[in-house]
PDB file of C-alpha atoms in Angstrom:
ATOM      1  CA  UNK M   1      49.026 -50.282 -76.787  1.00  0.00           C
ATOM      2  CA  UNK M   2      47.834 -49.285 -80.032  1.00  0.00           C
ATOM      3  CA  UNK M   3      50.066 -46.077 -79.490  1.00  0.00           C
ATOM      4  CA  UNK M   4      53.039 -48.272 -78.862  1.00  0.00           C
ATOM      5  CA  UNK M   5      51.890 -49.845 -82.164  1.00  0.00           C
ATOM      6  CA  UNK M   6      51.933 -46.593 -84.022  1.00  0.00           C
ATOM      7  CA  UNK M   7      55.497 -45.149 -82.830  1.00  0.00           C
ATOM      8  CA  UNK M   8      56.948 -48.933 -83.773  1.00  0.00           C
ATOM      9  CA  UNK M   9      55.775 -48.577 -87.314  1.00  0.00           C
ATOM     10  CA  UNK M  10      57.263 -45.000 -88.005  1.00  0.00           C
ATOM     11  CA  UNK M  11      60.241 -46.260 -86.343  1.00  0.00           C
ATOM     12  CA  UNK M  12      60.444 -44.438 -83.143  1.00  0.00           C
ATOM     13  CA  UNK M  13      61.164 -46.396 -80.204  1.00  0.00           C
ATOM     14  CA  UNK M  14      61.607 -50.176 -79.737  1.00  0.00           C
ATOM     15  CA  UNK M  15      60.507 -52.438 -82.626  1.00  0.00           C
ATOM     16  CA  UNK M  16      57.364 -54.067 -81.751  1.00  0.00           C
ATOM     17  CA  UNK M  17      57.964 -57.904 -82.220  1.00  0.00           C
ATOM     18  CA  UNK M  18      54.576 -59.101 -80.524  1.00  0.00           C
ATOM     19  CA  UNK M  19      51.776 -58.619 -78.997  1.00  0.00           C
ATOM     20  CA  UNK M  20      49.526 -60.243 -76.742  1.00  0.00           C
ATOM     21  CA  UNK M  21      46.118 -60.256 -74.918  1.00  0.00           C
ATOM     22  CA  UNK M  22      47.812 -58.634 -71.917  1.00  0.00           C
ATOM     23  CA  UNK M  23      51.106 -57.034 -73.177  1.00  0.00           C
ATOM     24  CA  UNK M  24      53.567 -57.112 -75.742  1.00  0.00           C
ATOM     25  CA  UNK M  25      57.117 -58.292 -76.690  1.00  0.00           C
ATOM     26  CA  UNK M  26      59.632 -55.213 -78.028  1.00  0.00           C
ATOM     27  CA  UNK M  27      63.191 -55.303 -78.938  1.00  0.00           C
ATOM     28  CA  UNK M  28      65.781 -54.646 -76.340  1.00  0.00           C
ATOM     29  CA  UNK M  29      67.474 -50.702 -76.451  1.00  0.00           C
ATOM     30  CA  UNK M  30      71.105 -51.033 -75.606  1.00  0.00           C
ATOM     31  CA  UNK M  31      70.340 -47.357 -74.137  1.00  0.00           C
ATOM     32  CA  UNK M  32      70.468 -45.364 -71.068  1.00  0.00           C
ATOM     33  CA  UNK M  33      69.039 -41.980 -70.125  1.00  0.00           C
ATOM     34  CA  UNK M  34      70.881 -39.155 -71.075  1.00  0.00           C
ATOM     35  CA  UNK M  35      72.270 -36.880 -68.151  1.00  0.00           C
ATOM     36  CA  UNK M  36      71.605 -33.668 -67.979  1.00  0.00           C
ATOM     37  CA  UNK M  37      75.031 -32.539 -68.803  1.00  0.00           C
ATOM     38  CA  UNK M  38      74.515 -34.542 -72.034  1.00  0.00           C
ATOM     39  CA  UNK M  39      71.776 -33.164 -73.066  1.00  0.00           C
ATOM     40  CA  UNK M  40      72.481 -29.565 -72.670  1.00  0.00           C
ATOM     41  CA  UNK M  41      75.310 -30.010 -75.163  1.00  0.00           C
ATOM     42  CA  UNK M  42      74.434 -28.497 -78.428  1.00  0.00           C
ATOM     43  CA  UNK M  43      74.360 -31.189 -80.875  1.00  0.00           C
ATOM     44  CA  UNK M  44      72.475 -33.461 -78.765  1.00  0.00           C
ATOM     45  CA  UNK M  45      70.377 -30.996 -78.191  1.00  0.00           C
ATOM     46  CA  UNK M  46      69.782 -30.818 -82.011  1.00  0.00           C
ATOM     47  CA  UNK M  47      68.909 -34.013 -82.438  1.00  0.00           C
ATOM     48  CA  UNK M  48      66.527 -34.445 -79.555  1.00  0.00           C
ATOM     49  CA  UNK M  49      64.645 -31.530 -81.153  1.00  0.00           C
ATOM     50  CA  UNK M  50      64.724 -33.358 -84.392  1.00  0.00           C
ATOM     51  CA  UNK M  51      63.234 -36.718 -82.790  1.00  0.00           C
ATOM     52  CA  UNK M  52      60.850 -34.706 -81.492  1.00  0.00           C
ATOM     53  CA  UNK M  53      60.038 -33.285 -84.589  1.00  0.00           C
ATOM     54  CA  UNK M  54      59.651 -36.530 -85.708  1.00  0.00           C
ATOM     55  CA  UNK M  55      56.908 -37.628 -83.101  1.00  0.00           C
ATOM     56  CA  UNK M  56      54.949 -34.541 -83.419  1.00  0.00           C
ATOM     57  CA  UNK M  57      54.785 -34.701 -87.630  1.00  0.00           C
ATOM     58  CA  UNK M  58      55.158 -38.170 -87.978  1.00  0.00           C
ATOM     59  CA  UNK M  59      52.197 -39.904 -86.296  1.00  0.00           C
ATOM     60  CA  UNK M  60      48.720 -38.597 -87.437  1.00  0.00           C
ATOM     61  CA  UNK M  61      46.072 -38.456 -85.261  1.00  0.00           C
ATOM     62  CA  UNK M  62      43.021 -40.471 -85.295  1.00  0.00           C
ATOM     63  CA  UNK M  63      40.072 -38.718 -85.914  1.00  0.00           C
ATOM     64  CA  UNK M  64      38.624 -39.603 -82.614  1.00  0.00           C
ATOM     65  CA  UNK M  65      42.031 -38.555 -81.223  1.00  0.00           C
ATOM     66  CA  UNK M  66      41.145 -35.037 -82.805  1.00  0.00           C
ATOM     67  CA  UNK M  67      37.385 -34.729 -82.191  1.00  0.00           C
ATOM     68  CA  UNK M  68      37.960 -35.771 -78.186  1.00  0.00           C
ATOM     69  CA  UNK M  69      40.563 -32.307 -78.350  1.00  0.00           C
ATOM     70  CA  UNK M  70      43.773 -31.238 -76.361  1.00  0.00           C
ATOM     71  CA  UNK M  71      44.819 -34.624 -73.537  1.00  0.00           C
ATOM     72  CA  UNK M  72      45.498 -31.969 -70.740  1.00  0.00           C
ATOM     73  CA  UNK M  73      41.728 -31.184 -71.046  1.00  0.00           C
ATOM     74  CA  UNK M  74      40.333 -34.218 -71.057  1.00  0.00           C
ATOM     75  CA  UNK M  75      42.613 -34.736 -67.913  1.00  0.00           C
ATOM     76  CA  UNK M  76      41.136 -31.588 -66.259  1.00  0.00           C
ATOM     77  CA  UNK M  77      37.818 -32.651 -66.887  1.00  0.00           C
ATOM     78  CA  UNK M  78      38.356 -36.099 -65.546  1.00  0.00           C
ATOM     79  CA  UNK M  79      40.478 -35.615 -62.207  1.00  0.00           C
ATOM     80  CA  UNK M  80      39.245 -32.227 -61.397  1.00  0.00           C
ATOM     81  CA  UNK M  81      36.518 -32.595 -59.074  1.00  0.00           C
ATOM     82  CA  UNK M  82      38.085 -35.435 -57.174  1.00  0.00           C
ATOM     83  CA  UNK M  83      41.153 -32.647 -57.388  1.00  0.00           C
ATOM     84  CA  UNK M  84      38.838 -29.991 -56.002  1.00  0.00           C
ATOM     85  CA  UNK M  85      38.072 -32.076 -52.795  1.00  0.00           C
ATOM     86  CA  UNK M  86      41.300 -33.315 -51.964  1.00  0.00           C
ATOM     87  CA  UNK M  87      42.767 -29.699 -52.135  1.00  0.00           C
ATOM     88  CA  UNK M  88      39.999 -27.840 -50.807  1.00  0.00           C
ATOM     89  CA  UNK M  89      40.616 -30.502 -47.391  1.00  0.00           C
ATOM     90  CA  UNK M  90      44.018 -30.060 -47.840  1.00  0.00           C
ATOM     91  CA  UNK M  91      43.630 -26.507 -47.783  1.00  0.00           C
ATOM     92  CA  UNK M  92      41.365 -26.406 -45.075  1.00  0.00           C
ATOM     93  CA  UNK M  93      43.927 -27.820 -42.757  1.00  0.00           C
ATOM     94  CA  UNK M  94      46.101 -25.542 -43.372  1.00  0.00           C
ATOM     95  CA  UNK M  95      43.658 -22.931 -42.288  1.00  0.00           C
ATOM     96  CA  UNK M  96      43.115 -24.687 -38.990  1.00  0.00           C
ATOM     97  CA  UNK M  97      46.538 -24.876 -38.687  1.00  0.00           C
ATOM     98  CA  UNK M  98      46.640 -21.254 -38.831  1.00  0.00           C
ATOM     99  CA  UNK M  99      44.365 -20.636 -35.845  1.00  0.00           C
ATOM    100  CA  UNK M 100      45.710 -23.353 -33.807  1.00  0.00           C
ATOM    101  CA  UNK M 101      49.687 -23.379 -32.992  1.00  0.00           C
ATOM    102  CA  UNK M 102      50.900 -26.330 -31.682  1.00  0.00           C
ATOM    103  CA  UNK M 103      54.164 -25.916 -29.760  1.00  0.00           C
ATOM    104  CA  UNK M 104      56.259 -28.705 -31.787  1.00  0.00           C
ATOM    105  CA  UNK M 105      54.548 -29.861 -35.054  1.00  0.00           C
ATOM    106  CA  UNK M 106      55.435 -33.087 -36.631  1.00  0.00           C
ATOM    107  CA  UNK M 107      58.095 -32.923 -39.356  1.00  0.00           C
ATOM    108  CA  UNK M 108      55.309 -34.777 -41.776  1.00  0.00           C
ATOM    109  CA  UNK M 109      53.258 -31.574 -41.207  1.00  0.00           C
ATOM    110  CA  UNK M 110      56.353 -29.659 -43.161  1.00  0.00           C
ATOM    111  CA  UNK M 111      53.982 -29.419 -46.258  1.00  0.00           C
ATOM    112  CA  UNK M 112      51.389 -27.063 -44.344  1.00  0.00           C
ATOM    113  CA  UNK M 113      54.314 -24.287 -44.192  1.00  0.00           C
ATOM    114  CA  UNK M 114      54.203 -24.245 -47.928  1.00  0.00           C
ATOM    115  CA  UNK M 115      50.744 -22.935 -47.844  1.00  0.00           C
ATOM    116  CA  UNK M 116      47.836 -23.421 -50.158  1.00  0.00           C
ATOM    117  CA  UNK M 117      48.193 -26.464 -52.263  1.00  0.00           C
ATOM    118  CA  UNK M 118      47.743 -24.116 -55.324  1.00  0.00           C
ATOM    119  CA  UNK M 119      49.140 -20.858 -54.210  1.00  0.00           C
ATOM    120  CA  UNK M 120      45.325 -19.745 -53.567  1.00  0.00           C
ATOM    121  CA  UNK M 121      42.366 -20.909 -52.657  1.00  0.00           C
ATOM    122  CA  UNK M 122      40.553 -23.796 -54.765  1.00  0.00           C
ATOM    123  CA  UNK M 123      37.906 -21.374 -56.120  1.00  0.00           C
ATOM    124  CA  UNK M 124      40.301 -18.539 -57.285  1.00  0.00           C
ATOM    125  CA  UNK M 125      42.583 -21.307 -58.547  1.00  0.00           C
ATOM    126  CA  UNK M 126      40.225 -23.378 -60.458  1.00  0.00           C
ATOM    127  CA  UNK M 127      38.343 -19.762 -61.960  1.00  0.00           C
ATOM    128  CA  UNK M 128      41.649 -19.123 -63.251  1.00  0.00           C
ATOM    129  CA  UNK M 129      42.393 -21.989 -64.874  1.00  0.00           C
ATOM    130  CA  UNK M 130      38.717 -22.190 -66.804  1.00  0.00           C
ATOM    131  CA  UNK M 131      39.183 -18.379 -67.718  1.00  0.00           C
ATOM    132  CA  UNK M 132      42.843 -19.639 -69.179  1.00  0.00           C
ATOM    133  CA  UNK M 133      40.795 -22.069 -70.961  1.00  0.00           C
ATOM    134  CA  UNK M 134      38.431 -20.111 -72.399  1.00  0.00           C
ATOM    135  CA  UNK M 135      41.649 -17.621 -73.157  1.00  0.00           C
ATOM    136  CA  UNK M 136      43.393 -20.264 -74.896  1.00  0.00           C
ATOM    137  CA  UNK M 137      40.250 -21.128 -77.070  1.00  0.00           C
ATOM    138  CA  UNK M 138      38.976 -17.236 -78.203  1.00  0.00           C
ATOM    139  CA  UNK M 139      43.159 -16.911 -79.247  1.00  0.00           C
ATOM    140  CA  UNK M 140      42.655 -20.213 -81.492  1.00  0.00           C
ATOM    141  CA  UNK M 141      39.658 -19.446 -83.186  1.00  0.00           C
ATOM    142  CA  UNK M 142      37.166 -22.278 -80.942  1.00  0.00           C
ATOM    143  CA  UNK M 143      37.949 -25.700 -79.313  1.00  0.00           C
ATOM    144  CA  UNK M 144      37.250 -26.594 -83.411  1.00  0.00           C
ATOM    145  CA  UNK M 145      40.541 -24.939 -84.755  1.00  0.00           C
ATOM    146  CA  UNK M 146      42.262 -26.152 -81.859  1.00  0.00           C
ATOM    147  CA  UNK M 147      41.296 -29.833 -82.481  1.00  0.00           C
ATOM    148  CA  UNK M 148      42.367 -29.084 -86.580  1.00  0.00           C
ATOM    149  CA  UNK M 149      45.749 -28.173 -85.297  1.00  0.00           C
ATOM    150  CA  UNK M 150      46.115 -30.597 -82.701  1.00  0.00           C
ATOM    151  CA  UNK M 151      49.306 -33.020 -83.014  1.00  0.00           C
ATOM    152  CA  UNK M 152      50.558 -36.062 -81.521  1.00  0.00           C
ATOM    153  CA  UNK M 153      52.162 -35.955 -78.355  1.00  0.00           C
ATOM    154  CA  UNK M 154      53.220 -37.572 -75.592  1.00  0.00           C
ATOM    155  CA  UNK M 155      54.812 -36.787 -72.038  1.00  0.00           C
ATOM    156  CA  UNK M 156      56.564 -40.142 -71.852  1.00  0.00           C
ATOM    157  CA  UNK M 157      59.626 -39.515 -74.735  1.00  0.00           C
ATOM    158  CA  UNK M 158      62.163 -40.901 -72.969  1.00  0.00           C
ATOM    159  CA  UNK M 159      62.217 -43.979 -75.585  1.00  0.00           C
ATOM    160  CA  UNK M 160      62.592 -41.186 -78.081  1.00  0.00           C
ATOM    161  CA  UNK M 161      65.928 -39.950 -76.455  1.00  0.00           C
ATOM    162  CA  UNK M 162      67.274 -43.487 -75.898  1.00  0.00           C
ATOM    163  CA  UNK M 163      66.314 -44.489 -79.777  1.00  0.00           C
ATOM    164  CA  UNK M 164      69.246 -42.174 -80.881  1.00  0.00           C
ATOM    165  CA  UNK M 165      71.668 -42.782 -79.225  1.00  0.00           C
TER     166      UNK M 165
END
C-alpha cells in the first residue's frame, strides 16, 4: 500500500483518492494493455523507456528499503529452501522415472520429459546461483555499494504503460 501511495504522489499510475483499513479507492484508467505489436513500434517504445525512467529516478528509496538490499535476494533467501525441497522431489521423480518405463504414461506426466526442474540437479543449481551472488557482489564493490546504488523497482509496471496512453 504505502508503495501504491508513493507512485500516486509522483504521478505515476492511478491517483490515489482513498484509503482504507483494508484497501483503497484509485481513479479509474480509461486504458488497456498495449499489444505487442504496439509496443515494438519505436516511439512507443520511447516513451515506455521514459516512464520507466521515471519510476526508477523518481521514487527514492527508504532507507530500510536500502539497508534490507536487492528484492530478488530477499526472495531467494525467503522461498529457497521450501524451493530446494519441492525441486529436489520433483527431481527425484524424474529419476525414478528414468529407471522405470511405463508402457503409456499419463499426458500430466508430460513435464518429466523436460527433465530437471532447473536444467541440473538442485545442488549444482543452487551452488551456481550463490557463486553468481557472490560474483555479482565482488563486481560491485560489497552487498554495501550495491545497497548505495540500489533503485526503485518494480515487476508489476503495467499501470506505468497504461498511464500514457
Amino acid at each position: 500500500m504505502r508503495t501504491l501511495e508513493r507512485l500516486a504522489r509522483k504521478g505515476i499510475g492511478p491517483c490515489l483518492l482513498g484509503t482504507f483499513s483494508n484497501g483503497r479507492f484509485e481513479e479509474f484508467l480509461h486504458a488497456r494493455p498495449l499489444t505487442a505489436e504496439e509496443i515494438r513500434i519505436p516511439e512507443t517504445s520511447k516513451q515506455i523507456a521514459k516512464r520507466i525512467r521515471e519510476l526508477h529516478s523518481g521514487i527514492d528509496l527508504l532507507q530500510e528499503e536500502r539497508e534490507a538490499g536487492p528484492s530478488i535476494w530477499q526472495k531467494w533467501d525467503n522461498l529457497v529452501d521450501h524451493c530446494e525441497q519441492v525441486v529436489t522431489w520433483l527431481d527425484r521423480q524424474i529419476l525414478e522415472d528414468k529407471q522405470v518405463t511405463s508402457p503409456s504414461p499419463s499426458p500430466l506426466d508430460n513435464w518429466r520429459k523436460r527433465g530437471f526442474v532447473c536444467g541440473t540437479k538442485w545442488p549444482t543449481f543452487r551452488r551456481v546461483i550463490e557463486r553468481y551472488r557472490t560474483w555479482l557482489e565482488e563486481q560491485y564493490g560489497g552487498a554495501d555499494k550495491i545497497n548505495e546504488q540500489l533503485v526503485f523497482a518494480h515487476n508489476d509496471v503495467s499501470v506505468v504503460f497504461q498511464c500514457f496512453f
